[in-house]
Structures are given as C-alpha cells and as structure tokens.
Amino acid sequence: MDPRARGVNEFDLIRRHFERAPKNKSALVGVGDDCALLRPDAGLELAITTDMLVEGRHFASGAEPRALGHKALAVNLSDLAAIGAAPRWALLAIGLPEADEAWLKAFAAGFFALAERFGVDLVGGDTTRAPQRTITITAMGEVPASVALYRAGARPGDDIWVSGELGGAALSLAHPEIAEVAKRLHEPEPRVELGERLRGMANAAIDVSDGLAGDLGHILERSRVGAVVEYSLIPRNSAFKEIKDPSLERDCVLSGGDDYELLFTAAPARRADLGALARELGLPLTRIGAIQSGEARLAVLDAKGKPMTFKSGFDHFA
Ligand code: ADP
Ligand code: MG
C-alpha cells in the first residue's frame, strides 16, 4: 500500500472493515498475509475477471456506499456468470481521498451481504489514498473443464435469449425518480445461478453491461455470425408503458447499459429445457431472435418487420 496513507492507520481500517474469516475451505490464507493462498479444486478451471469503478465516471460522489459495495462486486460476479463459473474468491483494491469510517462501514456491508449470498470470500486487496474514490475488484470462480460459455460459441440457427428485462438501468439515468428502476441501476442482481445452469445448454453467452446491441455485437464478432432480433420481443421494464417515450425506450432497451442480464444463444432443441429452467429459477428467459450465417451484423426489426436504427456499443473513452 501507499506509505503516505499509513498515518490514518490503514491496518486498523482493513482489519475492521475487510478482514473476515474465509468460509470456503479452499482459501488457506486470506486477508493479512503477503498473498492469499488458494487451493482450486482439482479438475476445475479458474475463471478470473476484474472491473474498476471510478468516482465521477461510473458513480457520482454522493452515491450511496452500501449500494456501491454491492454493485462493485455484482458487476464482477456477472462476468463470472457469463462464462458459467461459480464465484469463489475476490480481491478488493480501493482508493479513497480520506479514511471515512462511516462510508467504509456501509460499503463493506453492501459488499459482504452479496459476497455471503454467493459464498464468495474476500481474500485480499490493497488500500490507498487517492484523489477520488476508485474501486477495483478481481473476482475468481471455478468451472468444470471444457463447459465454460464463450462469446465465440454461437452457431447459425441458434435462438437468442435474454434473462430478466432490459433498459431499466438506463431508464433510471433519464428518470431517477422511478424507484423501481433506480434499484436496477444501483443494485443489479448478478445472474449467478443462471450462468452455472447454462453450462452445456447455451452455445455462447455474455452479460449485458454495455447494452444489448453492443454486447450481442461482441458475440457476433467472436462467433463470426449475424443475428436478427425482433424489437417487440425484448423484455423490458413495465415503467416504459407509463413513460410513453418511444425513442427513449428504444435507446434504453437496445443500447442502455448496466442491466447485467445474461444474453445467450442456444439450439432450438433446448427451448423446453430453458422454459423449465426459467420456471425453476423464477427468472424469465425470453427468446428475442436468431443467429444467422454470414457477416457479423445485427438487424433489429420493428413490429412491421422493418429494420430499425440504433446506437451500438459503449465507448468508455467517448
Ligand atoms: P502488502 O504491503 O504486503 O501488499 P498491504 O499492506 O497492502 O500488504 O495489505 C495488508 C493485508 O491486507 C494484505 O493481506 C492485503 O491483501 C489485505 N488488504 C489490504 N487492503 C484490503 C482491502 N481493501 N480488502 C481486503 N483486503 C485488503
Ligand atoms: Mg499491498
């Protein structure tokens, strides 16, 4: 850690807020030593992902710290889910302008509430003073050999499916007063169980962090296939019915980020299995289109079958 921050008694901060006994036997050493020591299960593959949240870029300086603790971990668990891994361990690197105990306490409460729900141990990290709050989490998970869900696995003829509903998080940016969608933006639910259950069922998967069009585009590029999606089939938040703003709705549903639903492709022979899985998980799974051979291009059709225009992708440097 940065020695200049040591004046605030960094080790007490870490001990008070982030040191908890590992729950998994596979974490041999956690917070408090030079490294975490993990014993992955023999025969499993290790999935590792990292995501950074920067104040002023990914969250406002007044953001509620409990929700932030949840979201910082949730976006990483969502990446693990998208590859079909079961989450196990996390590292937390955090930069703060000051040692704000109340803020840290609330942040840790949000983080650990989600971590415990999915059996994730916080096994280490780094803490430093920084000009603005920065939160970087590295999450690790396990997946049995050769069943991970890649972006590159989509095949012509596959159905395209999405979990839950899209557009709510982006709608909340335009209409922060709608409480129901605010939760979608600030406390997304990572689709962990779904990701694990899609092993052997889905051919390709991705989590929707940057919008349907952009994220489906990643599957198309990696898989070298095209896709047709029917706009009217895309499941969306019921709040759109009251808003009655078709162009905002289109932007949120097709191009809005931060929903953290899973988007995946599967052979039509899997329809009945996926219907049963949706009922079992109590999570809607909706078929919105199909993969086609040819160029890696996405066509979104309106109710009359005409191609729609949409913004695709999200560029963090735009
Ligand atoms: P070192 O100087 O050896 O890198 P540090 O002083 O950075 O160690 O951290 C001390 C211990 O606390 C390490 O085990 C580290 O993994 C852990 N740690 C530091 N910050 C955090 C944090 N924010 N969350 C969890 N563990 C942390
Ligand atoms: Mg360190």
Short mmCIF file of C-alpha atoms and ligand atoms in Angstrom, two decimals:
data_model
loop_
_atom_site.label_atom_id
_atom_site.label_comp_id
_atom_site.label_asym_id
_atom_site.label_seq_id
_atom_site.Cartn_x
_atom_site.Cartn_y
_atom_site.Cartn_z
CA MET A 1 0.00 0.00 0.00
CA ASP A 2 0.93 3.67 -0.31
CA PRO A 3 3.01 4.51 2.81
CA ARG A 4 1.66 8.08 2.84
CA ALA A 5 -1.76 6.75 3.79
CA ARG A 6 -0.38 4.83 6.74
CA GLY A 7 -0.99 7.82 9.05
CA VAL A 8 -4.72 7.01 9.12
CA ASN A 9 -3.91 3.58 10.45
CA GLU A 10 -4.62 1.65 7.36
CA PHE A 11 -4.17 -1.73 9.00
CA ASP A 12 -6.91 -0.99 11.52
CA LEU A 13 -9.17 0.06 8.68
CA ILE A 14 -8.51 -3.16 6.81
CA ARG A 15 -8.95 -5.27 9.92
CA ARG A 16 -12.15 -3.51 10.95
CA HIS A 17 -13.85 -3.43 7.60
CA PHE A 18 -12.41 -6.10 5.34
CA GLU A 19 -10.91 -8.93 7.37
CA ARG A 20 -13.35 -11.80 7.76
CA ALA A 21 -12.53 -15.46 8.21
CA PRO A 22 -12.74 -17.28 4.86
CA LYS A 23 -15.82 -19.52 4.65
CA ASN A 24 -14.53 -21.78 1.87
CA LYS A 25 -12.00 -24.38 2.94
CA SER A 26 -10.26 -23.68 -0.37
CA ALA A 27 -8.97 -20.31 0.92
CA LEU A 28 -5.96 -21.40 3.00
CA VAL A 29 -4.86 -17.83 3.80
CA GLY A 30 -6.93 -14.70 3.32
CA VAL A 31 -6.55 -11.04 4.33
CA GLY A 32 -3.49 -10.27 6.47
CA ASP A 33 -0.61 -12.01 4.74
CA ASP A 34 1.52 -11.11 1.72
CA CYS A 35 -0.62 -13.17 -0.60
CA ALA A 36 -3.85 -15.07 -0.41
CA LEU A 37 -3.27 -18.78 -0.76
CA LEU A 38 -5.98 -20.69 -2.58
CA ARG A 39 -6.45 -24.33 -3.38
CA PRO A 40 -8.61 -24.61 -6.50
CA ASP A 41 -10.49 -27.87 -6.85
CA ALA A 42 -8.65 -30.45 -8.94
CA GLY A 43 -10.11 -30.73 -12.43
CA LEU A 44 -11.82 -27.33 -12.37
CA GLU A 45 -10.80 -24.35 -14.47
CA LEU A 46 -10.20 -20.99 -12.82
CA ALA A 47 -12.17 -18.02 -14.22
CA ILE A 48 -10.75 -14.59 -13.32
CA THR A 49 -12.14 -11.16 -14.05
CA THR A 50 -11.57 -7.61 -12.87
CA ASP A 51 -13.70 -4.47 -13.06
CA MET A 52 -12.91 -0.95 -11.96
CA LEU A 53 -15.41 1.67 -10.78
CA VAL A 54 -14.21 5.28 -10.74
CA GLU A 55 -15.97 8.14 -8.96
CA GLY A 56 -17.30 10.68 -11.43
CA ARG A 57 -17.16 8.13 -14.24
CA HIS A 58 -19.09 5.07 -13.00
CA PHE A 59 -20.75 6.54 -9.92
CA ALA A 60 -21.48 10.00 -8.51
CA SER A 61 -19.55 11.25 -5.49
CA GLY A 62 -22.78 11.22 -3.47
CA ALA A 63 -23.52 7.59 -4.36
CA GLU A 64 -24.87 5.50 -1.52
CA PRO A 65 -21.87 3.46 -0.22
CA ARG A 66 -23.86 0.34 0.67
CA ALA A 67 -25.25 0.09 -2.85
CA LEU A 68 -21.78 0.76 -4.24
CA GLY A 69 -20.29 -2.12 -2.24
CA HIS A 70 -22.98 -4.35 -3.71
CA LYS A 71 -22.57 -3.10 -7.27
CA ALA A 72 -18.76 -3.23 -7.33
CA LEU A 73 -18.92 -6.95 -6.53
CA ALA A 74 -22.09 -7.60 -8.58
CA VAL A 75 -20.53 -6.44 -11.87
CA ASN A 76 -17.66 -8.90 -11.34
CA LEU A 77 -19.95 -11.79 -10.38
CA SER A 78 -21.93 -11.01 -13.52
CA ASP A 79 -18.79 -11.59 -15.62
CA LEU A 80 -18.20 -14.92 -13.88
CA ALA A 81 -21.84 -15.88 -14.50
CA ALA A 82 -21.47 -15.01 -18.19
CA ILE A 83 -18.73 -17.60 -18.60
CA GLY A 84 -20.58 -20.17 -16.49
CA ALA A 85 -18.29 -20.06 -13.45
CA ALA A 86 -19.28 -20.47 -9.80
CA PRO A 87 -17.88 -17.50 -7.83
CA ARG A 88 -15.38 -18.33 -5.04
CA TRP A 89 -12.92 -15.54 -4.16
CA ALA A 90 -12.46 -11.80 -4.56
CA LEU A 91 -9.71 -9.20 -4.14
CA LEU A 92 -10.60 -5.58 -3.42
CA ALA A 93 -8.30 -2.66 -4.29
CA ILE A 94 -9.71 0.59 -3.03
CA GLY A 95 -8.50 4.21 -3.31
CA LEU A 96 -10.09 6.83 -1.06
CA PRO A 97 -9.47 10.56 -0.57
CA GLU A 98 -9.89 10.11 3.20
CA ALA A 99 -10.45 7.39 5.77
CA ASP A 100 -14.21 7.90 6.10
CA GLU A 101 -15.24 5.19 8.57
CA ALA A 102 -18.99 5.56 8.08
CA TRP A 103 -18.53 5.29 4.32
CA LEU A 104 -16.29 2.22 4.63
CA LYS A 105 -18.65 0.53 7.04
CA ALA A 106 -21.62 0.94 4.70
CA PHE A 107 -19.54 -0.06 1.66
CA ALA A 108 -18.34 -3.23 3.41
CA ALA A 109 -21.92 -4.07 4.49
CA GLY A 110 -23.12 -3.97 0.89
CA PHE A 111 -20.11 -5.91 -0.35
CA PHE A 112 -20.33 -8.71 2.23
CA ALA A 113 -24.11 -9.08 2.02
CA LEU A 114 -23.73 -10.05 -1.65
CA ALA A 115 -20.48 -12.00 -1.12
CA GLU A 116 -22.07 -14.17 1.56
CA ARG A 117 -25.14 -14.84 -0.55
CA PHE A 118 -22.94 -16.47 -3.19
CA GLY A 119 -20.25 -17.98 -0.95
CA VAL A 120 -17.51 -15.57 -2.04
CA ASP A 121 -14.53 -15.00 0.29
CA LEU A 122 -12.69 -11.67 0.27
CA VAL A 123 -9.10 -12.95 0.37
CA GLY A 124 -7.05 -9.78 -0.04
CA GLY A 125 -6.68 -6.41 -1.65
CA ASP A 126 -4.98 -3.07 -1.37
CA THR A 127 -5.96 0.19 0.31
CA THR A 128 -4.56 3.57 -0.58
CA ARG A 129 -5.21 7.28 -0.53
CA ALA A 130 -6.31 8.57 -3.94
CA PRO A 131 -7.64 11.85 -5.37
CA GLN A 132 -11.03 10.23 -5.96
CA ARG A 133 -12.73 7.05 -4.91
CA THR A 134 -11.67 4.12 -7.07
CA ILE A 135 -12.82 0.56 -6.51
CA THR A 136 -11.22 -2.35 -8.33
CA ILE A 137 -12.43 -5.85 -7.65
CA THR A 138 -10.89 -9.03 -9.00
CA ALA A 139 -13.22 -12.00 -8.76
CA MET A 140 -12.32 -15.63 -9.24
CA GLY A 141 -14.57 -18.58 -9.85
CA GLU A 142 -14.45 -22.19 -10.85
CA VAL A 143 -15.96 -24.03 -13.79
CA PRO A 144 -15.66 -27.71 -14.71
CA ALA A 145 -13.22 -28.38 -17.54
CA SER A 146 -14.48 -27.59 -21.06
CA VAL A 147 -18.02 -26.40 -20.24
CA ALA A 148 -17.29 -22.65 -19.91
CA LEU A 149 -19.55 -20.41 -22.02
CA TYR A 150 -17.58 -18.43 -24.58
CA ARG A 151 -18.62 -15.45 -26.66
CA ALA A 152 -17.31 -17.37 -29.68
CA GLY A 153 -19.72 -20.32 -29.48
CA ALA A 154 -22.84 -19.03 -31.32
CA ARG A 155 -23.93 -21.10 -34.33
CA PRO A 156 -26.25 -20.26 -37.23
CA GLY A 157 -29.77 -21.37 -36.33
CA ASP A 158 -29.32 -20.75 -32.59
CA ASP A 159 -32.06 -18.92 -30.72
CA ILE A 160 -31.04 -15.71 -28.95
CA TRP A 161 -32.23 -15.47 -25.35
CA VAL A 162 -32.07 -12.83 -22.65
CA SER A 163 -32.79 -13.14 -18.92
CA GLY A 164 -34.96 -10.77 -16.88
CA GLU A 165 -35.63 -7.46 -18.57
CA LEU A 166 -33.57 -4.78 -20.28
CA GLY A 167 -33.46 -0.98 -20.28
CA GLY A 168 -34.32 -0.37 -16.62
CA ALA A 169 -30.88 0.82 -15.54
CA ALA A 170 -30.61 3.25 -18.44
CA LEU A 171 -34.16 4.48 -17.84
CA SER A 172 -33.11 5.32 -14.30
CA LEU A 173 -30.41 7.68 -15.62
CA ALA A 174 -33.11 9.61 -17.50
CA HIS A 175 -35.76 9.26 -14.76
CA PRO A 176 -34.04 8.91 -11.37
CA GLU A 177 -37.39 9.46 -9.62
CA ILE A 178 -38.71 5.98 -10.58
CA ALA A 179 -37.71 3.90 -7.53
CA GLU A 180 -38.20 0.53 -9.19
CA VAL A 181 -35.67 1.20 -11.95
CA ALA A 182 -33.27 3.00 -9.59
CA LYS A 183 -32.67 -0.35 -7.91
CA ARG A 184 -31.83 -1.87 -11.29
CA LEU A 185 -29.13 0.77 -11.78
CA HIS A 186 -27.67 0.92 -8.29
CA GLU A 187 -28.08 -2.66 -7.05
CA PRO A 188 -28.02 -5.02 -10.03
CA GLU A 189 -28.56 -8.71 -9.38
CA PRO A 190 -25.81 -10.86 -10.94
CA ARG A 191 -27.36 -13.91 -12.65
CA VAL A 192 -25.03 -16.36 -10.92
CA GLU A 193 -27.32 -19.43 -10.74
CA LEU A 194 -28.41 -18.96 -14.33
CA GLY A 195 -24.81 -18.80 -15.57
CA GLU A 196 -23.97 -22.06 -13.84
CA ARG A 197 -27.09 -23.78 -15.14
CA LEU A 198 -26.45 -22.69 -18.73
CA ARG A 199 -23.33 -24.88 -18.88
CA GLY A 200 -23.92 -27.48 -21.53
CA MET A 201 -27.16 -25.75 -22.59
CA ALA A 202 -26.06 -22.43 -24.10
CA ASN A 203 -23.61 -22.24 -27.01
CA ALA A 204 -22.47 -18.66 -26.28
CA ALA A 205 -23.09 -16.12 -23.53
CA ILE A 206 -22.25 -12.58 -22.45
CA ASP A 207 -23.57 -10.29 -19.72
CA VAL A 208 -25.33 -7.12 -20.83
CA SER A 209 -23.19 -4.38 -19.31
CA ASP A 210 -22.93 -2.01 -22.27
CA GLY A 211 -26.32 -2.53 -23.95
CA LEU A 212 -27.96 -5.31 -25.95
CA ALA A 213 -26.80 -4.14 -29.39
CA GLY A 214 -23.17 -3.69 -28.37
CA ASP A 215 -22.93 -6.86 -26.29
CA LEU A 216 -24.71 -9.03 -28.84
CA GLY A 217 -22.29 -7.47 -31.33
CA HIS A 218 -19.40 -8.96 -29.32
CA ILE A 219 -20.92 -12.44 -29.64
CA LEU A 220 -21.41 -11.92 -33.38
CA GLU A 221 -17.83 -10.77 -33.93
CA ARG A 222 -16.30 -13.54 -31.85
CA SER A 223 -18.55 -16.21 -33.36
CA ARG A 224 -18.39 -14.81 -36.93
CA VAL A 225 -22.16 -14.93 -37.40
CA GLY A 226 -25.03 -12.48 -37.90
CA ALA A 227 -28.29 -12.03 -35.97
CA VAL A 228 -31.87 -10.87 -36.33
CA VAL A 229 -33.69 -9.62 -33.24
CA GLU A 230 -37.38 -8.68 -33.03
CA TYR A 231 -37.65 -5.47 -31.06
CA SER A 232 -41.16 -6.18 -29.77
CA LEU A 233 -39.98 -9.45 -28.18
CA ILE A 234 -37.30 -7.84 -26.00
CA PRO A 235 -38.47 -7.96 -22.37
CA ARG A 236 -38.44 -4.50 -20.79
CA ASN A 237 -39.37 -2.75 -17.61
CA SER A 238 -43.08 -2.02 -17.18
CA ALA A 239 -42.22 1.61 -16.37
CA PHE A 240 -41.76 2.23 -20.11
CA LYS A 241 -45.53 1.86 -20.55
CA GLU A 242 -46.14 4.93 -18.42
CA ILE A 243 -43.23 6.98 -19.78
CA LYS A 244 -44.59 6.78 -23.37
CA ASP A 245 -41.37 7.99 -25.00
CA PRO A 246 -40.64 5.58 -27.89
CA SER A 247 -37.21 6.97 -28.78
CA LEU A 248 -36.01 6.93 -25.15
CA GLU A 249 -37.40 3.41 -24.83
CA ARG A 250 -35.55 2.25 -27.93
CA ASP A 251 -32.27 3.78 -26.71
CA CYS A 252 -32.63 2.18 -23.25
CA VAL A 253 -33.76 -1.25 -24.46
CA LEU A 254 -31.28 -1.63 -27.35
CA SER A 255 -28.34 0.47 -26.24
CA GLY A 256 -28.68 1.15 -22.50
CA GLY A 257 -26.01 -0.34 -20.25
CA ASP A 258 -25.78 -1.59 -16.67
CA ASP A 259 -28.61 -4.16 -16.70
CA TYR A 260 -26.33 -7.17 -16.05
CA GLU A 261 -28.75 -9.66 -17.54
CA LEU A 262 -27.34 -12.66 -19.40
CA LEU A 263 -27.64 -12.76 -23.18
CA PHE A 264 -27.06 -16.19 -24.64
CA THR A 265 -27.61 -18.40 -27.66
CA ALA A 266 -28.84 -21.99 -27.66
CA ALA A 267 -30.01 -24.56 -30.19
CA PRO A 268 -33.80 -24.62 -30.78
CA ALA A 269 -33.80 -28.16 -29.34
CA ARG A 270 -33.16 -26.52 -25.94
CA ARG A 271 -36.39 -24.49 -25.82
CA ALA A 272 -38.27 -26.83 -23.49
CA ASP A 273 -35.25 -27.18 -21.15
CA LEU A 274 -34.82 -23.41 -20.99
CA GLY A 275 -38.55 -22.92 -20.29
CA ALA A 276 -38.27 -25.37 -17.40
CA LEU A 277 -35.11 -23.65 -16.13
CA ALA A 278 -36.85 -20.24 -16.17
CA ARG A 279 -39.70 -21.63 -14.06
CA GLU A 280 -37.30 -23.33 -11.67
CA LEU A 281 -35.20 -20.17 -11.15
CA GLY A 282 -38.24 -17.86 -11.10
CA LEU A 283 -36.40 -15.76 -13.70
CA PRO A 284 -37.95 -15.01 -17.09
CA LEU A 285 -35.91 -16.23 -20.06
CA THR A 286 -37.11 -14.73 -23.33
CA ARG A 287 -36.34 -15.72 -26.91
CA ILE A 288 -35.76 -12.50 -28.87
CA GLY A 289 -34.26 -13.59 -32.18
CA ALA A 290 -31.97 -15.94 -34.06
CA ILE A 291 -28.35 -16.33 -35.16
CA GLN A 292 -27.71 -16.46 -38.91
CA SER A 293 -24.74 -17.35 -41.04
CA GLY A 294 -22.92 -14.52 -42.76
CA GLU A 295 -21.44 -11.19 -41.77
CA ALA A 296 -21.25 -10.24 -38.07
CA ARG A 297 -24.14 -7.82 -38.38
CA LEU A 298 -27.20 -7.29 -36.16
CA ALA A 299 -30.60 -6.46 -37.66
CA VAL A 300 -33.32 -5.30 -35.26
CA LEU A 301 -36.79 -5.49 -36.79
CA ASP A 302 -39.78 -3.39 -35.72
CA ALA A 303 -43.35 -4.69 -35.43
CA LYS A 304 -43.79 -4.36 -39.22
CA GLY A 305 -40.59 -6.28 -39.95
CA LYS A 306 -38.64 -3.15 -40.96
CA PRO A 307 -35.00 -2.74 -39.80
CA MET A 308 -34.62 -0.17 -37.02
CA THR A 309 -31.69 2.16 -36.46
CA PHE A 310 -29.96 2.12 -33.07
CA LYS A 311 -26.82 3.23 -31.28
CA SER A 312 -24.46 0.34 -30.82
CA GLY A 313 -21.76 -0.19 -28.28
CA PHE A 314 -20.49 1.93 -25.46
CA ASP A 315 -17.07 3.54 -25.63
CA HIS A 316 -15.58 4.44 -22.27
CA PHE A 317 -13.33 7.00 -23.98
CA ALA A 318 -16.09 8.70 -25.99
P1 ADP B 1 1.50 -5.63 1.28
O1 ADP B 1 2.20 -4.35 1.61
O2 ADP B 1 2.18 -6.89 1.68
O3 ADP B 1 0.96 -5.65 -0.13
P2 ADP B 1 -0.81 -4.42 2.42
O4 ADP B 1 -0.30 -3.54 3.48
O5 ADP B 1 -1.14 -3.79 1.09
O6 ADP B 1 0.18 -5.64 2.22
O7 ADP B 1 -2.13 -5.18 2.94
C1 ADP B 1 -2.11 -5.93 4.12
C2 ADP B 1 -3.07 -7.11 4.01
O8 ADP B 1 -4.40 -6.62 3.92
C3 ADP B 1 -2.87 -7.97 2.76
O9 ADP B 1 -3.18 -9.31 3.12
C4 ADP B 1 -3.88 -7.45 1.78
O10 ADP B 1 -4.27 -8.45 0.87
C5 ADP B 1 -5.02 -7.05 2.71
N1 ADP B 1 -5.83 -5.91 2.22
C6 ADP B 1 -5.42 -4.63 2.02
N2 ADP B 1 -6.44 -3.87 1.61
C7 ADP B 1 -7.53 -4.66 1.55
C8 ADP B 1 -8.89 -4.46 1.17
N3 ADP B 1 -9.36 -3.27 0.79
N4 ADP B 1 -9.72 -5.52 1.21
C9 ADP B 1 -9.25 -6.72 1.57
N5 ADP B 1 -8.01 -6.99 1.95
C10 ADP B 1 -7.14 -5.97 1.94
MG MG B 2 -0.36 -4.44 -0.90
#
